[in-house]
Amino acid sequence: MTISVIGTTSAPVTPATTTATSTSQVTGTAAQAQFMSLLLAQMKNQDPTAPMSNSDMSTQMSQLNMVTGINKLNATMDTVASGLQSSQTTQAASLLGKNVLVPGTNLSLSNGQSQMGVELAQAVDSLTVTISDGNGNIVQTMNLGSQPVGTLNLAWDGVTSAGTAAANGDYTFQVAATQGGQTFTPTALATGTVANVTLSSAGAIDLSVPPVGNFSLADIRQIR
């Protein structure tokens, strides 16, 4: 057997705070001061024959408390979001130089060693891996039989269907599976090394994994 299963995992691997909080606190304080000024002015200039009732005043105070509560909630959410982004950035930076499995069909063969993977959303009766060279010619096809749900690690030793050793270089692979007589295409996973981590102005984290492509943290299925 020239393509082997080498492991399975059942599941995939997932300073603005002070400013946001302070701004929200200032906004809440200003809103309270403005409300009290308007309330006093309203009471001072109200019609003596029809003064503001206690229920009306209670209603306005309740509205102020609701606005203040929303401001505090927004401040809390800003703090949580900033903390989450900081944690994700730290996690992404720790991946620099690490080998990862990400969606892709790239395959690199070097001295009889090549690794890839497949993500199975369900157990399968039959899993087939087909490897092609740079010209699209099929060099090896193997049926790996039944496999469980999860992320499956695969290895190819570079031996072709003809029994000869394939040349070092870049290849591609495709995976297909059947379950209960139904054919479907699982997610092919390529191996690559994280070369760069970029944080966009919108806060999105982008991982460069050559030669496979660019990915988010959620795209990483396994860290090796």
PDB file of N, CA, C and O in Angstrom, residues 135-200:
ATOM      1  N   ASN A 135       0.881  17.781 -14.839  1.00  0.00           N
ATOM      2  CA  ASN A 135       0.211  17.781 -16.140  1.00  0.00           C
ATOM      3  C   ASN A 135      -1.197  17.198 -16.070  1.00  0.00           C
ATOM      4  O   ASN A 135      -1.874  17.069 -17.096  1.00  0.00           O
ATOM      5  N   GLY A 136      -1.617  16.824 -14.862  1.00  0.00           N
ATOM      6  CA  GLY A 136      -2.953  16.261 -14.710  1.00  0.00           C
ATOM      7  C   GLY A 136      -3.024  14.765 -14.927  1.00  0.00           C
ATOM      8  O   GLY A 136      -4.119  14.183 -14.916  1.00  0.00           O
ATOM      9  N   ASN A 137      -1.872  14.131 -15.111  1.00  0.00           N
ATOM     10  CA  ASN A 137      -1.851  12.681 -15.306  1.00  0.00           C
ATOM     11  C   ASN A 137      -1.937  11.956 -13.953  1.00  0.00           C
ATOM     12  O   ASN A 137      -1.210  12.291 -13.016  1.00  0.00           O
ATOM     13  N   ILE A 138      -2.827  10.980 -13.849  1.00  0.00           N
ATOM     14  CA  ILE A 138      -2.976  10.223 -12.608  1.00  0.00           C
ATOM     15  C   ILE A 138      -1.776   9.304 -12.411  1.00  0.00           C
ATOM     16  O   ILE A 138      -1.424   8.521 -13.296  1.00  0.00           O
ATOM     17  N   VAL A 139      -1.131   9.415 -11.267  1.00  0.00           N
ATOM     18  CA  VAL A 139       0.047   8.596 -10.993  1.00  0.00           C
ATOM     19  C   VAL A 139      -0.235   7.510  -9.941  1.00  0.00           C
ATOM     20  O   VAL A 139       0.492   6.522  -9.858  1.00  0.00           O
ATOM     21  N   GLN A 140      -1.278   7.713  -9.135  1.00  0.00           N
ATOM     22  CA  GLN A 140      -1.601   6.719  -8.118  1.00  0.00           C
ATOM     23  C   GLN A 140      -3.063   6.869  -7.682  1.00  0.00           C
ATOM     24  O   GLN A 140      -3.562   7.977  -7.513  1.00  0.00           O
ATOM     25  N   THR A 141      -3.733   5.756  -7.517  1.00  0.00           N
ATOM     26  CA  THR A 141      -5.103   5.723  -6.982  1.00  0.00           C
ATOM     27  C   THR A 141      -5.182   4.607  -5.968  1.00  0.00           C
ATOM     28  O   THR A 141      -4.809   3.474  -6.265  1.00  0.00           O
ATOM     29  N   MET A 142      -5.654   4.934  -4.777  1.00  0.00           N
ATOM     30  CA  MET A 142      -5.757   3.929  -3.721  1.00  0.00           C
ATOM     31  C   MET A 142      -7.101   4.014  -3.023  1.00  0.00           C
ATOM     32  O   MET A 142      -7.614   5.100  -2.754  1.00  0.00           O
ATOM     33  N   ASN A 143      -7.681   2.857  -2.727  1.00  0.00           N
ATOM     34  CA  ASN A 143      -8.914   2.790  -1.943  1.00  0.00           C
ATOM     35  C   ASN A 143      -8.538   2.428  -0.512  1.00  0.00           C
ATOM     36  O   ASN A 143      -7.985   1.354  -0.263  1.00  0.00           O
ATOM     37  N   LEU A 144      -8.845   3.320   0.399  1.00  0.00           N
ATOM     38  CA  LEU A 144      -8.455   3.131   1.797  1.00  0.00           C
ATOM     39  C   LEU A 144      -9.544   2.470   2.637  1.00  0.00           C
ATOM     40  O   LEU A 144      -9.426   2.400   3.864  1.00  0.00           O
ATOM     41  N   GLY A 145     -10.610   2.011   1.974  1.00  0.00           N
ATOM     42  CA  GLY A 145     -11.651   1.277   2.690  1.00  0.00           C
ATOM     43  C   GLY A 145     -12.493   2.153   3.591  1.00  0.00           C
ATOM     44  O   GLY A 145     -12.571   3.370   3.425  1.00  0.00           O
ATOM     45  N   SER A 146     -13.112   1.544   4.572  1.00  0.00           N
ATOM     46  CA  SER A 146     -13.989   2.282   5.492  1.00  0.00           C
ATOM     47  C   SER A 146     -13.160   3.121   6.457  1.00  0.00           C
ATOM     48  O   SER A 146     -12.079   2.717   6.886  1.00  0.00           O
ATOM     49  N   GLN A 147     -13.692   4.297   6.790  1.00  0.00           N
ATOM     50  CA  GLN A 147     -12.994   5.217   7.681  1.00  0.00           C
ATOM     51  C   GLN A 147     -14.005   5.905   8.594  1.00  0.00           C
ATOM     52  O   GLN A 147     -15.156   6.122   8.215  1.00  0.00           O
ATOM     53  N   PRO A 148     -13.588   6.280   9.812  1.00  0.00           N
ATOM     54  CA  PRO A 148     -14.509   6.931  10.761  1.00  0.00           C
ATOM     55  C   PRO A 148     -14.642   8.423  10.489  1.00  0.00           C
ATOM     56  O   PRO A 148     -13.858   9.017   9.731  1.00  0.00           O
ATOM     57  N   VAL A 149     -15.607   9.042  11.121  1.00  0.00           N
ATOM     58  CA  VAL A 149     -15.784  10.479  11.021  1.00  0.00           C
ATOM     59  C   VAL A 149     -14.605  11.194  11.674  1.00  0.00           C
ATOM     60  O   VAL A 149     -14.005  10.695  12.623  1.00  0.00           O
ATOM     61  N   GLY A 150     -14.222  12.366  11.139  1.00  0.00           N
ATOM     62  CA  GLY A 150     -13.128  13.128  11.719  1.00  0.00           C
ATOM     63  C   GLY A 150     -12.097  13.554  10.697  1.00  0.00           C
ATOM     64  O   GLY A 150     -12.295  13.420   9.484  1.00  0.00           O
ATOM     65  N   THR A 151     -10.989  14.076  11.192  1.00  0.00           N
ATOM     66  CA  THR A 151      -9.881  14.497  10.339  1.00  0.00           C
ATOM     67  C   THR A 151      -8.884  13.366  10.227  1.00  0.00           C
ATOM     68  O   THR A 151      -8.336  12.904  11.230  1.00  0.00           O
ATOM     69  N   LEU A 152      -8.648  12.936   9.006  1.00  0.00           N
ATOM     70  CA  LEU A 152      -7.797  11.775   8.741  1.00  0.00           C
ATOM     71  C   LEU A 152      -6.459  12.232   8.166  1.00  0.00           C
ATOM     72  O   LEU A 152      -6.411  12.991   7.205  1.00  0.00           O
ATOM     73  N   ASN A 153      -5.355  11.793   8.779  1.00  0.00           N
ATOM     74  CA  ASN A 153      -4.016  12.096   8.267  1.00  0.00           C
ATOM     75  C   ASN A 153      -3.577  10.999   7.310  1.00  0.00           C
ATOM     76  O   ASN A 153      -3.655   9.814   7.625  1.00  0.00           O
ATOM     77  N   LEU A 154      -3.087  11.403   6.132  1.00  0.00           N
ATOM     78  CA  LEU A 154      -2.645  10.456   5.122  1.00  0.00           C
ATOM     79  C   LEU A 154      -1.197  10.715   4.731  1.00  0.00           C
ATOM     80  O   LEU A 154      -0.701  11.839   4.834  1.00  0.00           O
ATOM     81  N   ALA A 155      -0.530   9.659   4.280  1.00  0.00           N
ATOM     82  CA  ALA A 155       0.851   9.784   3.817  1.00  0.00           C
ATOM     83  C   ALA A 155       1.017   9.001   2.518  1.00  0.00           C
ATOM     84  O   ALA A 155       0.451   7.914   2.361  1.00  0.00           O
ATOM     85  N   TRP A 156       1.766   9.562   1.570  1.00  0.00           N
ATOM     86  CA  TRP A 156       2.076   8.895   0.301  1.00  0.00           C
ATOM     87  C   TRP A 156       3.579   8.724   0.217  1.00  0.00           C
ATOM     88  O   TRP A 156       4.338   9.684   0.414  1.00  0.00           O
ATOM     89  N   ASP A 157       4.018   7.498  -0.110  1.00  0.00           N
ATOM     90  CA  ASP A 157       5.456   7.227  -0.163  1.00  0.00           C
ATOM     91  C   ASP A 157       6.073   7.494  -1.532  1.00  0.00           C
ATOM     92  O   ASP A 157       7.258   7.213  -1.751  1.00  0.00           O
ATOM     93  N   GLY A 158       5.284   8.047  -2.470  1.00  0.00           N
ATOM     94  CA  GLY A 158       5.826   8.401  -3.774  1.00  0.00           C
ATOM     95  C   GLY A 158       5.838   7.279  -4.789  1.00  0.00           C
ATOM     96  O   GLY A 158       6.312   7.469  -5.907  1.00  0.00           O
ATOM     97  N   VAL A 159       5.314   6.094  -4.431  1.00  0.00           N
ATOM     98  CA  VAL A 159       5.268   4.969  -5.371  1.00  0.00           C
ATOM     99  C   VAL A 159       4.046   5.125  -6.266  1.00  0.00           C
ATOM    100  O   VAL A 159       2.928   5.353  -5.790  1.00  0.00           O
ATOM    101  N   THR A 160       4.243   5.002  -7.581  1.00  0.00           N
ATOM    102  CA  THR A 160       3.148   5.153  -8.542  1.00  0.00           C
ATOM    103  C   THR A 160       2.375   3.847  -8.698  1.00  0.00           C
ATOM    104  O   THR A 160       2.765   2.803  -8.160  1.00  0.00           O
ATOM    105  N   SER A 161       1.289   3.910  -9.469  1.00  0.00           N
ATOM    106  CA  SER A 161       0.490   2.705  -9.723  1.00  0.00           C
ATOM    107  C   SER A 161       1.295   1.657 -10.487  1.00  0.00           C
ATOM    108  O   SER A 161       1.029   0.454 -10.379  1.00  0.00           O
ATOM    109  N   ALA A 162       2.313   2.108 -11.227  1.00  0.00           N
ATOM    110  CA  ALA A 162       3.168   1.196 -11.985  1.00  0.00           C
ATOM    111  C   ALA A 162       4.277   0.593 -11.133  1.00  0.00           C
ATOM    112  O   ALA A 162       5.064  -0.243 -11.604  1.00  0.00           O
ATOM    113  N   GLY A 163       4.351   1.026  -9.872  1.00  0.00           N
ATOM    114  CA  GLY A 163       5.370   0.484  -8.976  1.00  0.00           C
ATOM    115  C   GLY A 163       6.693   1.218  -9.023  1.00  0.00           C
ATOM    116  O   GLY A 163       7.659   0.795  -8.387  1.00  0.00           O
ATOM    117  N   THR A 164       6.757   2.314  -9.750  1.00  0.00           N
ATOM    118  CA  THR A 164       7.993   3.090  -9.830  1.00  0.00           C
ATOM    119  C   THR A 164       7.951   4.261  -8.854  1.00  0.00           C
ATOM    120  O   THR A 164       6.890   4.623  -8.343  1.00  0.00           O
ATOM    121  N   ALA A 165       9.111   4.840  -8.614  1.00  0.00           N
ATOM    122  CA  ALA A 165       9.184   5.978  -7.693  1.00  0.00           C
ATOM    123  C   ALA A 165       8.892   7.274  -8.450  1.00  0.00           C
ATOM    124  O   ALA A 165       9.519   7.561  -9.472  1.00  0.00           O
ATOM    125  N   ALA A 166       7.947   8.037  -7.957  1.00  0.00           N
ATOM    126  CA  ALA A 166       7.620   9.321  -8.571  1.00  0.00           C
ATOM    127  C   ALA A 166       8.716  10.341  -8.264  1.00  0.00           C
ATOM    128  O   ALA A 166       9.389  10.266  -7.236  1.00  0.00           O
ATOM    129  N   ALA A 167       8.885  11.275  -9.176  1.00  0.00           N
ATOM    130  CA  ALA A 167       9.904  12.310  -8.998  1.00  0.00           C
ATOM    131  C   ALA A 167       9.488  13.292  -7.913  1.00  0.00           C
ATOM    132  O   ALA A 167       8.298  13.534  -7.679  1.00  0.00           O
ATOM    133  N   ASN A 168      10.483  13.853  -7.229  1.00  0.00           N
ATOM    134  CA  ASN A 168      10.189  14.900  -6.253  1.00  0.00           C
ATOM    135  C   ASN A 168       9.509  16.071  -6.958  1.00  0.00           C
ATOM    136  O   ASN A 168       9.801  16.369  -8.118  1.00  0.00           O
ATOM    137  N   GLY A 169       8.623  16.729  -6.260  1.00  0.00           N
ATOM    138  CA  GLY A 169       7.965  17.882  -6.868  1.00  0.00           C
ATOM    139  C   GLY A 169       6.557  18.071  -6.365  1.00  0.00           C
ATOM    140  O   GLY A 169       6.151  17.491  -5.353  1.00  0.00           O
ATOM    141  N   ASP A 170       5.812  18.884  -7.102  1.00  0.00           N
ATOM    142  CA  ASP A 170       4.453  19.233  -6.699  1.00  0.00           C
ATOM    143  C   ASP A 170       3.425  18.375  -7.418  1.00  0.00           C
ATOM    144  O   ASP A 170       3.497  18.171  -8.639  1.00  0.00           O
ATOM    145  N   TYR A 171       2.445  17.936  -6.661  1.00  0.00           N
ATOM    146  CA  TYR A 171       1.353  17.120  -7.181  1.00  0.00           C
ATOM    147  C   TYR A 171       0.040  17.675  -6.629  1.00  0.00           C
ATOM    148  O   TYR A 171       0.032  18.590  -5.798  1.00  0.00           O
ATOM    149  N   THR A 172      -1.056  17.107  -7.085  1.00  0.00           N
ATOM    150  CA  THR A 172      -2.368  17.421  -6.522  1.00  0.00           C
ATOM    151  C   THR A 172      -3.062  16.106  -6.205  1.00  0.00           C
ATOM    152  O   THR A 172      -2.691  15.053  -6.732  1.00  0.00           O
ATOM    153  N   PHE A 173      -4.074  16.173  -5.354  1.00  0.00           N
ATOM    154  CA  PHE A 173      -4.819  14.953  -5.033  1.00  0.00           C
ATOM    155  C   PHE A 173      -6.304  15.263  -4.896  1.00  0.00           C
ATOM    156  O   PHE A 173      -6.708  16.393  -4.597  1.00  0.00           O
ATOM    157  N   GLN A 174      -7.115  14.258  -5.137  1.00  0.00           N
ATOM    158  CA  GLN A 174      -8.565  14.365  -5.009  1.00  0.00           C
ATOM    159  C   GLN A 174      -9.048  13.228  -4.112  1.00  0.00           C
ATOM    160  O   GLN A 174      -8.441  12.146  -4.093  1.00  0.00           O
ATOM    161  N   VAL A 175     -10.110  13.486  -3.378  1.00  0.00           N
ATOM    162  CA  VAL A 175     -10.673  12.444  -2.515  1.00  0.00           C
ATOM    163  C   VAL A 175     -12.152  12.249  -2.854  1.00  0.00           C
ATOM    164  O   VAL A 175     -12.855  13.195  -3.199  1.00  0.00           O
ATOM    165  N   ALA A 176     -12.588  11.015  -2.771  1.00  0.00           N
ATOM    166  CA  ALA A 176     -13.995  10.678  -2.994  1.00  0.00           C
ATOM    167  C   ALA A 176     -14.390   9.590  -2.008  1.00  0.00           C
ATOM    168  O   ALA A 176     -13.548   8.788  -1.582  1.00  0.00           O
ATOM    169  N   ALA A 177     -15.660   9.569  -1.634  1.00  0.00           N
ATOM    170  CA  ALA A 177     -16.108   8.591  -0.643  1.00  0.00           C
ATOM    171  C   ALA A 177     -17.516   8.110  -0.974  1.00  0.00           C
ATOM    172  O   ALA A 177     -18.279   8.778  -1.685  1.00  0.00           O
ATOM    173  N   THR A 178     -17.836   6.935  -0.477  1.00  0.00           N
ATOM    174  CA  THR A 178     -19.189   6.392  -0.604  1.00  0.00           C
ATOM    175  C   THR A 178     -19.669   5.940   0.762  1.00  0.00           C
ATOM    176  O   THR A 178     -18.882   5.481   1.595  1.00  0.00           O
ATOM    177  N   GLN A 179     -20.964   6.108   0.983  1.00  0.00           N
ATOM    178  CA  GLN A 179     -21.581   5.674   2.230  1.00  0.00           C
ATOM    179  C   GLN A 179     -23.007   5.227   1.912  1.00  0.00           C
ATOM    180  O   GLN A 179     -23.818   6.008   1.412  1.00  0.00           O
ATOM    181  N   GLY A 180     -23.288   3.967   2.163  1.00  0.00           N
ATOM    182  CA  GLY A 180     -24.619   3.449   1.902  1.00  0.00           C
ATOM    183  C   GLY A 180     -25.032   3.551   0.447  1.00  0.00           C
ATOM    184  O   GLY A 180     -26.208   3.777   0.153  1.00  0.00           O
ATOM    185  N   GLY A 181     -24.071   3.408  -0.452  1.00  0.00           N
ATOM    186  CA  GLY A 181     -24.366   3.485  -1.872  1.00  0.00           C
ATOM    187  C   GLY A 181     -24.374   4.894  -2.432  1.00  0.00           C
ATOM    188  O   GLY A 181     -24.475   5.085  -3.650  1.00  0.00           O
ATOM    189  N   GLN A 182     -24.245   5.904  -1.563  1.00  0.00           N
ATOM    190  CA  GLN A 182     -24.214   7.298  -1.998  1.00  0.00           C
ATOM    191  C   GLN A 182     -22.769   7.781  -2.104  1.00  0.00           C
ATOM    192  O   GLN A 182     -21.950   7.529  -1.223  1.00  0.00           O
ATOM    193  N   THR A 183     -22.453   8.485  -3.210  1.00  0.00           N
ATOM    194  CA  THR A 183     -21.109   9.027  -3.424  1.00  0.00           C
ATOM    195  C   THR A 183     -21.084  10.510  -3.073  1.00  0.00           C
ATOM    196  O   THR A 183     -22.003  11.254  -3.424  1.00  0.00           O
ATOM    197  N   PHE A 184     -20.054  10.932  -2.353  1.00  0.00           N
ATOM    198  CA  PHE A 184     -19.905  12.356  -2.036  1.00  0.00           C
ATOM    199  C   PHE A 184     -18.426  12.700  -1.967  1.00  0.00           C
ATOM    200  O   PHE A 184     -17.557  11.818  -1.931  1.00  0.00           O
ATOM    201  N   THR A 185     -18.155  14.000  -1.960  1.00  0.00           N
ATOM    202  CA  THR A 185     -16.767  14.476  -1.954  1.00  0.00           C
ATOM    203  C   THR A 185     -16.424  15.074  -0.593  1.00  0.00           C
ATOM    204  O   THR A 185     -16.959  16.136  -0.226  1.00  0.00           O
ATOM    205  N   PRO A 186     -15.555  14.432   0.189  1.00  0.00           N
ATOM    206  CA  PRO A 186     -15.129  14.993   1.478  1.00  0.00           C
ATOM    207  C   PRO A 186     -14.236  16.214   1.250  1.00  0.00           C
ATOM    208  O   PRO A 186     -13.880  16.540   0.118  1.00  0.00           O
ATOM    209  N   THR A 187     -13.845  16.860   2.323  1.00  0.00           N
ATOM    210  CA  THR A 187     -12.959  18.015   2.240  1.00  0.00           C
ATOM    211  C   THR A 187     -11.501  17.556   2.221  1.00  0.00           C
ATOM    212  O   THR A 187     -11.023  16.940   3.173  1.00  0.00           O
ATOM    213  N   ALA A 188     -10.811  17.850   1.097  1.00  0.00           N
ATOM    214  CA  ALA A 188      -9.386  17.527   0.999  1.00  0.00           C
ATOM    215  C   ALA A 188      -8.582  18.530   1.818  1.00  0.00           C
ATOM    216  O   ALA A 188      -8.874  19.730   1.827  1.00  0.00           O
ATOM    217  N   LEU A 189      -7.558  18.049   2.517  1.00  0.00           N
ATOM    218  CA  LEU A 189      -6.732  18.901   3.371  1.00  0.00           C
ATOM    219  C   LEU A 189      -5.275  18.833   2.949  1.00  0.00           C
ATOM    220  O   LEU A 189      -4.707  17.745   2.829  1.00  0.00           O
ATOM    221  N   ALA A 190      -4.679  19.997   2.717  1.00  0.00           N
ATOM    222  CA  ALA A 190      -3.280  20.075   2.317  1.00  0.00           C
ATOM    223  C   ALA A 190      -2.422  20.499   3.504  1.00  0.00           C
ATOM    224  O   ALA A 190      -2.888  21.172   4.426  1.00  0.00           O
ATOM    225  N   THR A 191      -1.176  20.107   3.462  1.00  0.00           N
ATOM    226  CA  THR A 191      -0.220  20.478   4.506  1.00  0.00           C
ATOM    227  C   THR A 191       0.602  21.674   4.055  1.00  0.00           C
ATOM    228  O   THR A 191       1.058  21.744   2.919  1.00  0.00           O
ATOM    229  N   GLY A 192       0.800  22.624   4.948  1.00  0.00           N
ATOM    230  CA  GLY A 192       1.626  23.786   4.644  1.00  0.00           C
ATOM    231  C   GLY A 192       2.158  24.400   5.917  1.00  0.00           C
ATOM    232  O   GLY A 192       1.742  24.033   7.028  1.00  0.00           O
ATOM    233  N   THR A 193       3.084  25.334   5.779  1.00  0.00           N
ATOM    234  CA  THR A 193       3.683  26.017   6.925  1.00  0.00           C
ATOM    235  C   THR A 193       3.207  27.460   6.963  1.00  0.00           C
ATOM    236  O   THR A 193       3.244  28.163   5.956  1.00  0.00           O
ATOM    237  N   VAL A 194       2.746  27.912   8.122  1.00  0.00           N
ATOM    238  CA  VAL A 194       2.282  29.292   8.278  1.00  0.00           C
ATOM    239  C   VAL A 194       3.474  30.235   8.143  1.00  0.00           C
ATOM    240  O   VAL A 194       4.403  30.194   8.950  1.00  0.00           O
ATOM    241  N   ALA A 195       3.425  31.086   7.106  1.00  0.00           N
ATOM    242  CA  ALA A 195       4.556  31.976   6.832  1.00  0.00           C
ATOM    243  C   ALA A 195       4.326  33.393   7.333  1.00  0.00           C
ATOM    244  O   ALA A 195       5.267  34.070   7.761  1.00  0.00           O
ATOM    245  N   ASN A 196       3.080  33.854   7.276  1.00  0.00           N
ATOM    246  CA  ASN A 196       2.768  35.227   7.689  1.00  0.00           C
ATOM    247  C   ASN A 196       1.412  35.283   8.371  1.00  0.00           C
ATOM    248  O   ASN A 196       0.508  34.503   8.053  1.00  0.00           O
ATOM    249  N   VAL A 197       1.287  36.220   9.292  1.00  0.00           N
ATOM    250  CA  VAL A 197       0.016  36.495   9.959  1.00  0.00           C
ATOM    251  C   VAL A 197      -0.287  37.972   9.775  1.00  0.00           C
ATOM    252  O   VAL A 197       0.534  38.824  10.127  1.00  0.00           O
ATOM    253  N   THR A 198      -1.455  38.284   9.205  1.00  0.00           N
ATOM    254  CA  THR A 198      -1.819  39.665   8.925  1.00  0.00           C
ATOM    255  C   THR A 198      -3.136  40.007   9.610  1.00  0.00           C
ATOM    256  O   THR A 198      -4.096  39.242   9.545  1.00  0.00           O
ATOM    257  N   LEU A 199      -3.173  41.183  10.252  1.00  0.00           N
ATOM    258  CA  LEU A 199      -4.385  41.683  10.891  1.00  0.00           C
ATOM    259  C   LEU A 199      -4.905  42.852  10.074  1.00  0.00           C
ATOM    260  O   LEU A 199      -4.239  43.878   9.940  1.00  0.00           O
ATOM    261  N   SER A 200      -6.090  42.707   9.485  1.00  0.00           N
ATOM    262  CA  SER A 200      -6.662  43.748   8.637  1.00  0.00           C
ATOM    263  C   SER A 200      -7.233  44.873   9.490  1.00  0.00           C
ATOM    264  O   SER A 200      -7.394  44.748  10.703  1.00  0.00           O
TER     265      SER A 200
END
